Short mmCIF file of C-alpha atoms and ligand atoms in Angstrom, two decimals:
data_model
loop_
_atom_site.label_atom_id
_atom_site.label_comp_id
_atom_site.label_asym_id
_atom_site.label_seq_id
_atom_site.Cartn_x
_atom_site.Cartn_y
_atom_site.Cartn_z
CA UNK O 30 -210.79 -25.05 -117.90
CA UNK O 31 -212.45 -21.53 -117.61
CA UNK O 32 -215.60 -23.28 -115.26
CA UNK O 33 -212.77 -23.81 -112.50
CA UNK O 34 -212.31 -19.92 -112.33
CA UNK O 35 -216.17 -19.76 -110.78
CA UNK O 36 -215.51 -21.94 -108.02
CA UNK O 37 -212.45 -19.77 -106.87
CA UNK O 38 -214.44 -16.62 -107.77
CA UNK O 39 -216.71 -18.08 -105.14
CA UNK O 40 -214.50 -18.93 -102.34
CA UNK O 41 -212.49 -15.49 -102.69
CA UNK O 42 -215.64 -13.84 -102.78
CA UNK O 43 -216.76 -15.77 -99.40
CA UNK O 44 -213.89 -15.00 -97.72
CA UNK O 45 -213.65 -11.34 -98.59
CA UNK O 46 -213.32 -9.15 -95.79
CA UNK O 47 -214.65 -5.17 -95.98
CA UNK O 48 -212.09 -2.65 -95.40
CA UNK O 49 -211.81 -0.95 -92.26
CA UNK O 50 -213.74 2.71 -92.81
CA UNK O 51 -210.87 4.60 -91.06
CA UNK O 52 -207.67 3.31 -93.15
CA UNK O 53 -209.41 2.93 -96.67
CA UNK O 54 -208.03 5.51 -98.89
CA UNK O 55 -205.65 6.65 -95.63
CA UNK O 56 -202.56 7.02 -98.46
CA UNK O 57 -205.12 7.53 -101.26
CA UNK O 58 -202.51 9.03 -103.85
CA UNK O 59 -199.22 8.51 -102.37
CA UNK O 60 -196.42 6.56 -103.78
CA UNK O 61 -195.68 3.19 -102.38
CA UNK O 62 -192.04 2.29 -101.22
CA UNK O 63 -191.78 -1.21 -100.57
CA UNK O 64 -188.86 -2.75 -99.33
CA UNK O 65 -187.84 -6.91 -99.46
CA UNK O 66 -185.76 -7.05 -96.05
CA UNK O 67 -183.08 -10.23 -97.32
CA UNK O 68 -183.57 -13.17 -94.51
CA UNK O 69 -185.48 -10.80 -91.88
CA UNK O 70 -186.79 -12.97 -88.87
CA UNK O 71 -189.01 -11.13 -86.07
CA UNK O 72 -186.94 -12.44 -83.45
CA UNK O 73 -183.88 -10.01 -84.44
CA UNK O 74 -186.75 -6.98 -83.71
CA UNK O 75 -185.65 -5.92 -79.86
CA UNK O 76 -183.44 -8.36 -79.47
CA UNK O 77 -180.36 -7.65 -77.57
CA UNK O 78 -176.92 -9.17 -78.19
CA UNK O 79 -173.91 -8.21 -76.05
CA UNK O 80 -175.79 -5.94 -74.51
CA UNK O 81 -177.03 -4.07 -77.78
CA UNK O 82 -179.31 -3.36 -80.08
CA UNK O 83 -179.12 -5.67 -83.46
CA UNK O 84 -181.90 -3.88 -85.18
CA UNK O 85 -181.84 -0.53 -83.65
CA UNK O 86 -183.66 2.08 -86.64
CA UNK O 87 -186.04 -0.82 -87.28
CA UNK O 88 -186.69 -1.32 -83.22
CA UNK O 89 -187.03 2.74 -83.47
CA UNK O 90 -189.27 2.76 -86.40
CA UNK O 91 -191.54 0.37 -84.43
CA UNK O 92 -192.80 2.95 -82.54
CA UNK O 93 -193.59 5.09 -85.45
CA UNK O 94 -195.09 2.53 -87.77
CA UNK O 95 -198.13 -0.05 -88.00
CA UNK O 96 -196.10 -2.93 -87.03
CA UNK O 97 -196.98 -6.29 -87.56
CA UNK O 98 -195.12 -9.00 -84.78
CA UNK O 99 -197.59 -12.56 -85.89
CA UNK O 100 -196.78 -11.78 -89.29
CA UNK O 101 -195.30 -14.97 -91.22
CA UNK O 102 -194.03 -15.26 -95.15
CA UNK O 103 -196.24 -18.18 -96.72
CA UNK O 104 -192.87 -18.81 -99.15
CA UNK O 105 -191.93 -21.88 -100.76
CA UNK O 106 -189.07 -22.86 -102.93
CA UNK O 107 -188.62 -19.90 -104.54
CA UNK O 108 -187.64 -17.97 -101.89
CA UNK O 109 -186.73 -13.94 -102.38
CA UNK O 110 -189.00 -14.55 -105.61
CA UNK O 111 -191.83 -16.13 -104.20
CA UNK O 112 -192.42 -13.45 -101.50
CA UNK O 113 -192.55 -10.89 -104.14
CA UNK O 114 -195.26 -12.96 -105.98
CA UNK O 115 -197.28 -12.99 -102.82
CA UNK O 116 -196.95 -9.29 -101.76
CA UNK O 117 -197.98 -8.49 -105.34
CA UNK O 118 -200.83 -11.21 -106.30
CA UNK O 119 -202.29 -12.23 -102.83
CA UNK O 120 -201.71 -15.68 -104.56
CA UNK O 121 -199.46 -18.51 -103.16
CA UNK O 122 -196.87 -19.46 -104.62
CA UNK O 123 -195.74 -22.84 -105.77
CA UNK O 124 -195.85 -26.26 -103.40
CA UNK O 125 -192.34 -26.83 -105.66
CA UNK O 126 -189.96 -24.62 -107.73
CA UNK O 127 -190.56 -21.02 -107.92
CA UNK O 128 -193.30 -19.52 -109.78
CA UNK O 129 -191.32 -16.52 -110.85
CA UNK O 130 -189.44 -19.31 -113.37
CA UNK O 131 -191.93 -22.16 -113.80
CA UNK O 132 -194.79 -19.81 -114.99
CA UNK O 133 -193.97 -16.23 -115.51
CA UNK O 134 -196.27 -15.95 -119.20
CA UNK O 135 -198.91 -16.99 -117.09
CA UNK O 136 -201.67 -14.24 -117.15
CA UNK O 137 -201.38 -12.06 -114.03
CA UNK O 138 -203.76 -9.28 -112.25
CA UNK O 139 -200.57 -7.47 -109.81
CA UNK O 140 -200.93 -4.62 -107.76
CA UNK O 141 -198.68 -2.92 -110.32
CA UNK O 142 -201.17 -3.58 -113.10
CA UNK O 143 -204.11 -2.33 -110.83
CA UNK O 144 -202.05 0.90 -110.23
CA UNK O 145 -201.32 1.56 -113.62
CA UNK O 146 -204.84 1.97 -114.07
CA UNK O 147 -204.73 4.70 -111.52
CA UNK O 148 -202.04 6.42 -113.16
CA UNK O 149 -198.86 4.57 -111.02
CA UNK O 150 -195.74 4.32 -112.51
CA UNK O 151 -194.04 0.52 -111.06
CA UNK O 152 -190.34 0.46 -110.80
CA UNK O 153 -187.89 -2.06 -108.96
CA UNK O 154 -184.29 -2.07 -107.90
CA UNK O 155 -181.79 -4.54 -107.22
CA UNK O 156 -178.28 -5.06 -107.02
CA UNK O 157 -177.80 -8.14 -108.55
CA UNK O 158 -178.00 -9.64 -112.36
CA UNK O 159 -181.76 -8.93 -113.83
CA UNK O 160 -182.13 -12.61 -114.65
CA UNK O 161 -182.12 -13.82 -111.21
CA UNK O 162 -185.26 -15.27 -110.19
CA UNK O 163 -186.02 -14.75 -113.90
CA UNK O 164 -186.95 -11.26 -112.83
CA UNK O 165 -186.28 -9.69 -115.99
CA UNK O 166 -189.29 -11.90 -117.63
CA UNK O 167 -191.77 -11.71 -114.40
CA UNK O 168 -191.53 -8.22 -113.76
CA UNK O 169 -192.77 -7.27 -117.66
CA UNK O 170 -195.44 -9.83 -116.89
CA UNK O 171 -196.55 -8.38 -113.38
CA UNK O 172 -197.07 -4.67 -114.86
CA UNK O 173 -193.58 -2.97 -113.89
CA UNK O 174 -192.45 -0.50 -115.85
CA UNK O 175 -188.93 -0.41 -115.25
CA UNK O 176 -186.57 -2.39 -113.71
CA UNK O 177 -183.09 -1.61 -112.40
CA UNK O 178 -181.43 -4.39 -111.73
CA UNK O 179 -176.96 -4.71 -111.37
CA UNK O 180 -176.36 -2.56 -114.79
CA UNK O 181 -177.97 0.55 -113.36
CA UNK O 182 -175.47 0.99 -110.69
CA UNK O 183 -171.87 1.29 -109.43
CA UNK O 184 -170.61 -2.27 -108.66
CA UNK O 185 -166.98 -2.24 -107.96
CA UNK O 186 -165.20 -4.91 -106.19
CA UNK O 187 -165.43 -3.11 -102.75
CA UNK O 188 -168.79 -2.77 -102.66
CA UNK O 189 -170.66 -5.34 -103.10
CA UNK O 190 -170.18 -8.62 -101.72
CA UNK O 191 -171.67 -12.08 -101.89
CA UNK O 192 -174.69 -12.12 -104.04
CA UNK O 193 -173.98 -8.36 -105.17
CA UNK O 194 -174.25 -4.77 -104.05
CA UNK O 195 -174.29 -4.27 -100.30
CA UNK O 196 -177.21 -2.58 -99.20
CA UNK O 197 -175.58 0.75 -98.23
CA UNK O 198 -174.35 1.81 -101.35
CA UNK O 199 -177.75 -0.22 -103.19
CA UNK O 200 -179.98 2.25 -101.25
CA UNK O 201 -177.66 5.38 -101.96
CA UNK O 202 -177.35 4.80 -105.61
CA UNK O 203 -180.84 4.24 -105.91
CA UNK O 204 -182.48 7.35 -104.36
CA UNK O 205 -180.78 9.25 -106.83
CA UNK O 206 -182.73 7.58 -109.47
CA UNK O 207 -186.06 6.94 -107.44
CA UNK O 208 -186.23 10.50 -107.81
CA UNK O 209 -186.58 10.90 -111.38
CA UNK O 210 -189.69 8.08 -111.64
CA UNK O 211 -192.50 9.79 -112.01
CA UNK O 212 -195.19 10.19 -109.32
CA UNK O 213 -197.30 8.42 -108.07
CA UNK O 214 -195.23 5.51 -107.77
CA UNK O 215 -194.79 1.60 -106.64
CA UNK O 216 -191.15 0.79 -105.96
CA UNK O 217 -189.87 -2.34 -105.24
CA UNK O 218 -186.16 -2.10 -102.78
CA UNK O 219 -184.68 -5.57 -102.96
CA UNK O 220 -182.29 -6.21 -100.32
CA UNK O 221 -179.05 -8.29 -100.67
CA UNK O 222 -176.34 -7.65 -98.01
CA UNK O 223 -178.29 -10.13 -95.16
CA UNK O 224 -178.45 -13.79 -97.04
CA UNK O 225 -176.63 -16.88 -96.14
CA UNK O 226 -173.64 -17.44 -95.52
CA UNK O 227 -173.92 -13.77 -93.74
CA UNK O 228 -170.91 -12.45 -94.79
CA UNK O 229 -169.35 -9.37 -94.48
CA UNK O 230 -166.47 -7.10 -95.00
CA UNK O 231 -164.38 -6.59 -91.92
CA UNK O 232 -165.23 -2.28 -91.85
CA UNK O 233 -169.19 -3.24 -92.17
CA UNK O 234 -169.11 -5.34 -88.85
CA UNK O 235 -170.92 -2.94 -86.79
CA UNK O 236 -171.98 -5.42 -83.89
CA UNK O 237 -169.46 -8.54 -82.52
CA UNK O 238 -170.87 -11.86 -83.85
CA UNK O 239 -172.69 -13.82 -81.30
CA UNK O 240 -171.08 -16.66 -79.47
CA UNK O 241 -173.21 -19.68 -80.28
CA UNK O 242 -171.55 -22.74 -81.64
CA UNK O 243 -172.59 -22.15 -85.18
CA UNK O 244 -170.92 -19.16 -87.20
CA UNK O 245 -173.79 -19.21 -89.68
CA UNK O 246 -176.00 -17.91 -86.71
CA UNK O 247 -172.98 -16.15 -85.07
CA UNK O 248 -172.91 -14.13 -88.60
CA UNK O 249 -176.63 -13.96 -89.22
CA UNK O 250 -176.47 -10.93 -86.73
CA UNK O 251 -173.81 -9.05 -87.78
CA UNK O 252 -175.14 -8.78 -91.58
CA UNK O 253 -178.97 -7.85 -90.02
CA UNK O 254 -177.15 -5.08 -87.63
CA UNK O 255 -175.58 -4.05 -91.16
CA UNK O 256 -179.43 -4.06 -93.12
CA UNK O 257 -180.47 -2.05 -89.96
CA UNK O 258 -177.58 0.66 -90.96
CA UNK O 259 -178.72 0.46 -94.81
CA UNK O 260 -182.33 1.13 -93.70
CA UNK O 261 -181.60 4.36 -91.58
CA UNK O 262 -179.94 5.88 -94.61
CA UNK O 263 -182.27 4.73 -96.69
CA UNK O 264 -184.88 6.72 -94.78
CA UNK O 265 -182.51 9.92 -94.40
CA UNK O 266 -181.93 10.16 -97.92
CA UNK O 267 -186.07 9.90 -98.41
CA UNK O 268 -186.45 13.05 -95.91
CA UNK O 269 -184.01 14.93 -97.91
CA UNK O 270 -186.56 15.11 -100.55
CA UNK O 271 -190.24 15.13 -100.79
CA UNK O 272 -190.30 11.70 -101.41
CA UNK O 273 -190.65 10.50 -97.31
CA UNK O 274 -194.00 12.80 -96.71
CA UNK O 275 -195.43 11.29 -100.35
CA UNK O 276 -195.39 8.01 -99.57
CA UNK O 277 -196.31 5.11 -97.22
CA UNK O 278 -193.39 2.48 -96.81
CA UNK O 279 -193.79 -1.27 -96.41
CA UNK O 280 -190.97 -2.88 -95.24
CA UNK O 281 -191.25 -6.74 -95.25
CA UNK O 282 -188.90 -9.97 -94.55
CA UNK O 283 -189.15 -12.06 -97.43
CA UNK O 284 -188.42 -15.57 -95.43
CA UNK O 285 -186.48 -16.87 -92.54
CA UNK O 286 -182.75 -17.19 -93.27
CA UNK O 287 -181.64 -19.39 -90.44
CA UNK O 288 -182.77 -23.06 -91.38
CA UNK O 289 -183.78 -25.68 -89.80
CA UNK O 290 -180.30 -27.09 -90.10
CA UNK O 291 -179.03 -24.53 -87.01
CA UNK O 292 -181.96 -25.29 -84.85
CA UNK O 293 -179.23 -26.22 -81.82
CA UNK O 294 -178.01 -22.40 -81.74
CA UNK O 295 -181.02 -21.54 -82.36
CA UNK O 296 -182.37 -23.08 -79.29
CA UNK O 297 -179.72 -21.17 -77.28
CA UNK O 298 -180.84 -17.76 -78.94
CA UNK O 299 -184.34 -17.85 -78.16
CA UNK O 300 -183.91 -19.71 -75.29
CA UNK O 301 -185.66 -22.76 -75.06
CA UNK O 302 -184.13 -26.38 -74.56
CA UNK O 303 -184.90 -27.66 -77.70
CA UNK O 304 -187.16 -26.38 -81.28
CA UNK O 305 -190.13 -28.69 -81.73
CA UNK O 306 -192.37 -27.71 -84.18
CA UNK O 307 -194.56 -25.08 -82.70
CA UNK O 308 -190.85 -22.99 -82.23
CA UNK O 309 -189.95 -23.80 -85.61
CA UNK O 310 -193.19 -22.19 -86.87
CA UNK O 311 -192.79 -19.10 -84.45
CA UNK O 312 -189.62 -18.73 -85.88
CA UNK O 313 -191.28 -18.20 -89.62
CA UNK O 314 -192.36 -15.21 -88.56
CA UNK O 315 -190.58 -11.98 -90.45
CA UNK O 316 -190.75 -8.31 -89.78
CA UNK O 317 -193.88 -6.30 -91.48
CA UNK O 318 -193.62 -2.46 -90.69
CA UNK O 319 -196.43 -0.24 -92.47
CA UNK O 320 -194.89 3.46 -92.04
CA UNK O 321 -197.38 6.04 -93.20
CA UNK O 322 -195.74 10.02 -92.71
CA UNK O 323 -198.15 11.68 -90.96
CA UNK O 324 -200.15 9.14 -88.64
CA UNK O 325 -196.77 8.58 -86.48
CA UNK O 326 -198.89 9.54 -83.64
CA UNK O 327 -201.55 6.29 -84.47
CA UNK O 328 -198.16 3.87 -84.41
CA UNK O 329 -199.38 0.58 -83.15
CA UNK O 330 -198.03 -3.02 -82.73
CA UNK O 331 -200.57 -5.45 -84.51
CA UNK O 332 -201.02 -8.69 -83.41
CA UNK O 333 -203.07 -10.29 -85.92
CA UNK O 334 -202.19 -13.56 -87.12
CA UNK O 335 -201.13 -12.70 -90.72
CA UNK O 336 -198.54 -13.27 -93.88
CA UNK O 337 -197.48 -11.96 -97.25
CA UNK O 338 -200.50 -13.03 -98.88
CA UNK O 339 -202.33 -10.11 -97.14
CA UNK O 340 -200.17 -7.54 -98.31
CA UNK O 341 -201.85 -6.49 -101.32
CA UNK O 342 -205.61 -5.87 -100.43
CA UNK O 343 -203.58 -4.00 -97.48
CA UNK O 344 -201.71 -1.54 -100.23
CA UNK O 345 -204.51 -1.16 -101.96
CA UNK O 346 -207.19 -0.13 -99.81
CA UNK O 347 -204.85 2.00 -97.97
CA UNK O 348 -204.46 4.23 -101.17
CA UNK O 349 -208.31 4.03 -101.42
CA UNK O 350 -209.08 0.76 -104.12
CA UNK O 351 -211.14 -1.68 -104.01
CA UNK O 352 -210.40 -5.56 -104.13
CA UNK O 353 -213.75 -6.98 -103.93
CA UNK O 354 -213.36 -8.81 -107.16
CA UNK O 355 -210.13 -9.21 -107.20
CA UNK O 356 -209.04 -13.10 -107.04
CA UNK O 357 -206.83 -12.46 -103.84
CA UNK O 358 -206.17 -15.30 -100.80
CA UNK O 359 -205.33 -12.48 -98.41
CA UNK O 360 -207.42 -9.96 -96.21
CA UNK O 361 -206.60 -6.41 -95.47
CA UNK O 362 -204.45 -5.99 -92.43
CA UNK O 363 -206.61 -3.23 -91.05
CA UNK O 364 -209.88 -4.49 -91.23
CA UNK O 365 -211.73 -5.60 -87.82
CA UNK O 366 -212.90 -8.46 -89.71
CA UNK O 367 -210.26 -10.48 -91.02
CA UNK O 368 -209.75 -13.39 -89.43
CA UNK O 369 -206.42 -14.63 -87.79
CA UNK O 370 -204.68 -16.47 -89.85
CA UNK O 371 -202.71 -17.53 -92.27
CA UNK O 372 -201.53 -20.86 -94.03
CA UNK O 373 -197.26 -21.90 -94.56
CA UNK O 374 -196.93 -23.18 -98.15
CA UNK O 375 -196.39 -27.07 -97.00
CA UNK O 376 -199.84 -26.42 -95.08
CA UNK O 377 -198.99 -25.74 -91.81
CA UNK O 378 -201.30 -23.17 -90.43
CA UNK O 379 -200.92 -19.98 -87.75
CA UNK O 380 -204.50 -19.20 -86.11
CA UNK O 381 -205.03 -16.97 -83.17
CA UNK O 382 -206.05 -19.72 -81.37
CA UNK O 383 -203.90 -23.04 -82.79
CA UNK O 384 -200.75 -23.93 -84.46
CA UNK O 385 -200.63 -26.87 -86.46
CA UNK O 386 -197.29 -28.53 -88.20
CA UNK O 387 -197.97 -30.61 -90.64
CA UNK O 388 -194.92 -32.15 -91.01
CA UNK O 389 -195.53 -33.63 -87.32
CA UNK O 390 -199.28 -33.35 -87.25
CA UNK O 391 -199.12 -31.42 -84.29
CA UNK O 392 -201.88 -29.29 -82.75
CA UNK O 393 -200.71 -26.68 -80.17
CA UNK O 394 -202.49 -23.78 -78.44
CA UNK O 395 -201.03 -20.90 -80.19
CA UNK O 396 -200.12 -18.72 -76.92
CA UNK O 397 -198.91 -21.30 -74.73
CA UNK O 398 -197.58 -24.43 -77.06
CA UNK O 399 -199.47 -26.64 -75.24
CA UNK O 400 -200.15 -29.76 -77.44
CA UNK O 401 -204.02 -30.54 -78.03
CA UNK O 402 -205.66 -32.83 -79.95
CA UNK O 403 -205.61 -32.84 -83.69
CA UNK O 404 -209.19 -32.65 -84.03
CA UNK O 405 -209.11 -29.49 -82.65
CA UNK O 406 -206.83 -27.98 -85.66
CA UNK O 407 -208.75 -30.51 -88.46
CA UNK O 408 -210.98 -27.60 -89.20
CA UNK O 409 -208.35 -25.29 -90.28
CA UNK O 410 -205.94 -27.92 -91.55
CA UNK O 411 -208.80 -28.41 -93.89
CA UNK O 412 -209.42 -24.77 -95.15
CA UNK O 413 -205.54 -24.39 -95.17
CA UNK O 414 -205.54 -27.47 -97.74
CA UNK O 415 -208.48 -26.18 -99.70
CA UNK O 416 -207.11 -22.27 -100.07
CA UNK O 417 -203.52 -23.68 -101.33
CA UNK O 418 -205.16 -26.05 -103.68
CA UNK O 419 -207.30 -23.55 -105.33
CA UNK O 420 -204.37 -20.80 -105.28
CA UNK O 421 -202.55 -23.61 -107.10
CA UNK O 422 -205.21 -24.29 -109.41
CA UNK O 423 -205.25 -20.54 -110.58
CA UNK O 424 -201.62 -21.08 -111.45
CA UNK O 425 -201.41 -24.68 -112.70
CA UNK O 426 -204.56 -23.67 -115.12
CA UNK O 427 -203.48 -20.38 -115.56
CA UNK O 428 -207.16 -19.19 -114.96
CA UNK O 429 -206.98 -16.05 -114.18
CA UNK O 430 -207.25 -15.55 -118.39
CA UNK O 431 -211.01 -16.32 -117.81
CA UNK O 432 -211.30 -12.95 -115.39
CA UNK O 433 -211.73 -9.10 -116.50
CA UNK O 434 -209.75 -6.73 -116.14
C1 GP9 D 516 -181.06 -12.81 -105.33
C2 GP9 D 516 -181.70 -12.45 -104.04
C3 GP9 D 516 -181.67 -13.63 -103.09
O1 GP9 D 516 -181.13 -11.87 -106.35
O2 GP9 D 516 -182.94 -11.88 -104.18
O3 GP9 D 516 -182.62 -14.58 -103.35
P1 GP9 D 516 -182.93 -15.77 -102.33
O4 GP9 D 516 -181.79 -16.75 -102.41
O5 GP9 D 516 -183.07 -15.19 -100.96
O6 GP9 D 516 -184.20 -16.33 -102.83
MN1 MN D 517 -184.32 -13.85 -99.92
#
């Protein structure tokens, strides 16, 4: 009932961290471009296959962005879905089934409703059918605006593929209309062309596939060498307008695409003899690039231990809000206070110091992989358990009704 909300009032409030002074209000005004990157793992960023670059505009953009490399998605179930829900609530998503479907009348305080109070218009695009994900339903409830989802664009036969529109013609289709929303705005880029089984159209292959025993991982590079492409053209088409120097972009991977069913190539591609379960969690980490036009020249590689849930107090106090009662799970990348961490959805936690599977109960050092004893992770296990059961409290009771606006 409304008395749980207090409790969870009380823990978010303990675990709030201040914003850093420099990067609070660093975008103030600017319109937010945030982009899902479909089955993104870190380990593609600088890795070389054949000799080449797999991810060579995001490898470039490193250099030019606030880029995160211990930054893990905290998804469950719900996959593409529930990484959205975390990168706009700072709330976890479900321990089973997807949020997005099992509880989308829920009452909701998303970054898009917080920025329509600062005069934001939200928008999303996506090629594929608007019900997906039940994303049609969610997004009214989360505060968008407008969504454009498969009807808004050009889907012929040739260009899309798999789930729907590849991601080359998604992002040139799309600028065209990004430029009529009105500024300032939050836009949502959901990517497509990169999901299992990694498919692609003979003339897209920009990269040979890789020569493990398993095509699914063979393939896995050839359709993230094909994002890569989709993502320089996506920011080319932003310069030709105002748009790139008005906004910050967030590019994101949503969760890892290569399961643990391929662990064996796997093995071979990061090159160790065999995935335990500290690898396996290493391997949950995804891509997080925070490009800001203008502070190039402050580009940094991050190494905090973080994950989607900390997205949104990041967004937000970057364009100059405050979250401090806000019922978020997350801390703001930038701040020199936030702790290292961050939780996987069966609890499973990341620290700077530890790594702890749960589905072994295994404690490892975090840098070396060295196994310790549990009671050195219990602490954290413990506050992993405890965050995830209150985040699933404010869902289950749908509690956030008893907070104000
Ligand atoms: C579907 C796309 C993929 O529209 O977002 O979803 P996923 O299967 O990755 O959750
Ligand atoms: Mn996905």
């Amino acid at each position: 009932d409304s008395s749980d909300i207090n409790g969870i009032k009380n823990y978010v409030k303990a675990n709030h961290v201040k914003p850093s002074d420099k990067f609070f209000g660093a975008a103030k005004g600017k319109n937010v471009i945030l982009v899902s990157l479909e089955s993104t793992q870190s380990f593609l960023i600088n890795y070389k296959l054949h000799g080449q670059e797999v991810t060579p505009f995001l490898n470039d953009l490193v250099s030019k962005s606030f880029y995160f490399d211990n930054f893990y998605h905290n998804t469950g179930q719900g996959k593409t879905s529930d990484a959205e829900f975390l990168i706009d609530n700072s709330i976890y998503p479900l321990p089973r089934g997807a949020v997005y479907t099992t509880n989308a009348q829920n009452e909701y305080h998303a970054t898009p409703e917080i920025l329509d109070q600062h005069g934001y218009t939200s928008v999303a695009f996506h090629g594929n059918h608007k019900s997906f994900w039940n994303r049609d339903i969610m997004y009214k409830t989360l505060g968008y605006d407008k969504f454009y989802p498969e009807k808004y664009f050009n889907i012929t036969e040739d260009n899309s593929i798999n789930y729907g529109l590849k991601d080359i013609p998604f992002f040139k289709q799309a600028v065209p209309i990004l430029k009529k929303v009105q500024q300032p705005f939050y836009a949502k880029f959901i990517t497509l062309s990169n999901h299992f089984p990694f498919v692609l159209d003979p003339e897209d292959e920009m990269i040979e596939p890789a020569n493990t025993e398993d095509n699914v991982v063979n393939r896995y590079f050839q359709t993230a060498r094909y994002e890569d492409e989709a993502l320089r053209i996506f920011f080319e088409k932003l310069k030709e307008s105002d748009l790139y120097k008005n906004s910050v972009i967030v590019l994101y991977g949503d969760h890892y695409g290569i399961s643990e069913n391929h662990n064996e190539a796997m093995a071979k591609v990061i090159g160790v003899d065999e995935i335990n379960s500290y690898h396996h969690l290493k391997l949950q980490r995804v891509p997080l690039f925070i490009h800001i036009p203008g502070m190039e020249d402050q580009a940094k590689v991050m190494h905090t231990t973080s994950g989607e849930i900390d997205v949104k107090p990041t967004i937000l106090h970057l364009l100059g809000i405050q979250t401090k009662d806000d019922i978020a799970f997350g801390a703001d990348l930038f701040s020199p206070e936030r702790p290292s961490f961050t939780i996987q959805r069966d609890g499973s936690f990341i620290s700077g110091k530890y790594i702890y599977s749960k589905k072994d109960s295994t404690c490892y050092l975090q840098k070396t992989g060295d196994v310790v004893g549990n009671k050195q992770c219990k602490p954290l296990e413990n506050k992993a358990l405890h965050e995830l059961q209150l985040s699933d409290k404010v869902i289950y009771g749908d509690l956030l009704r008893f907070t104000d606006r």
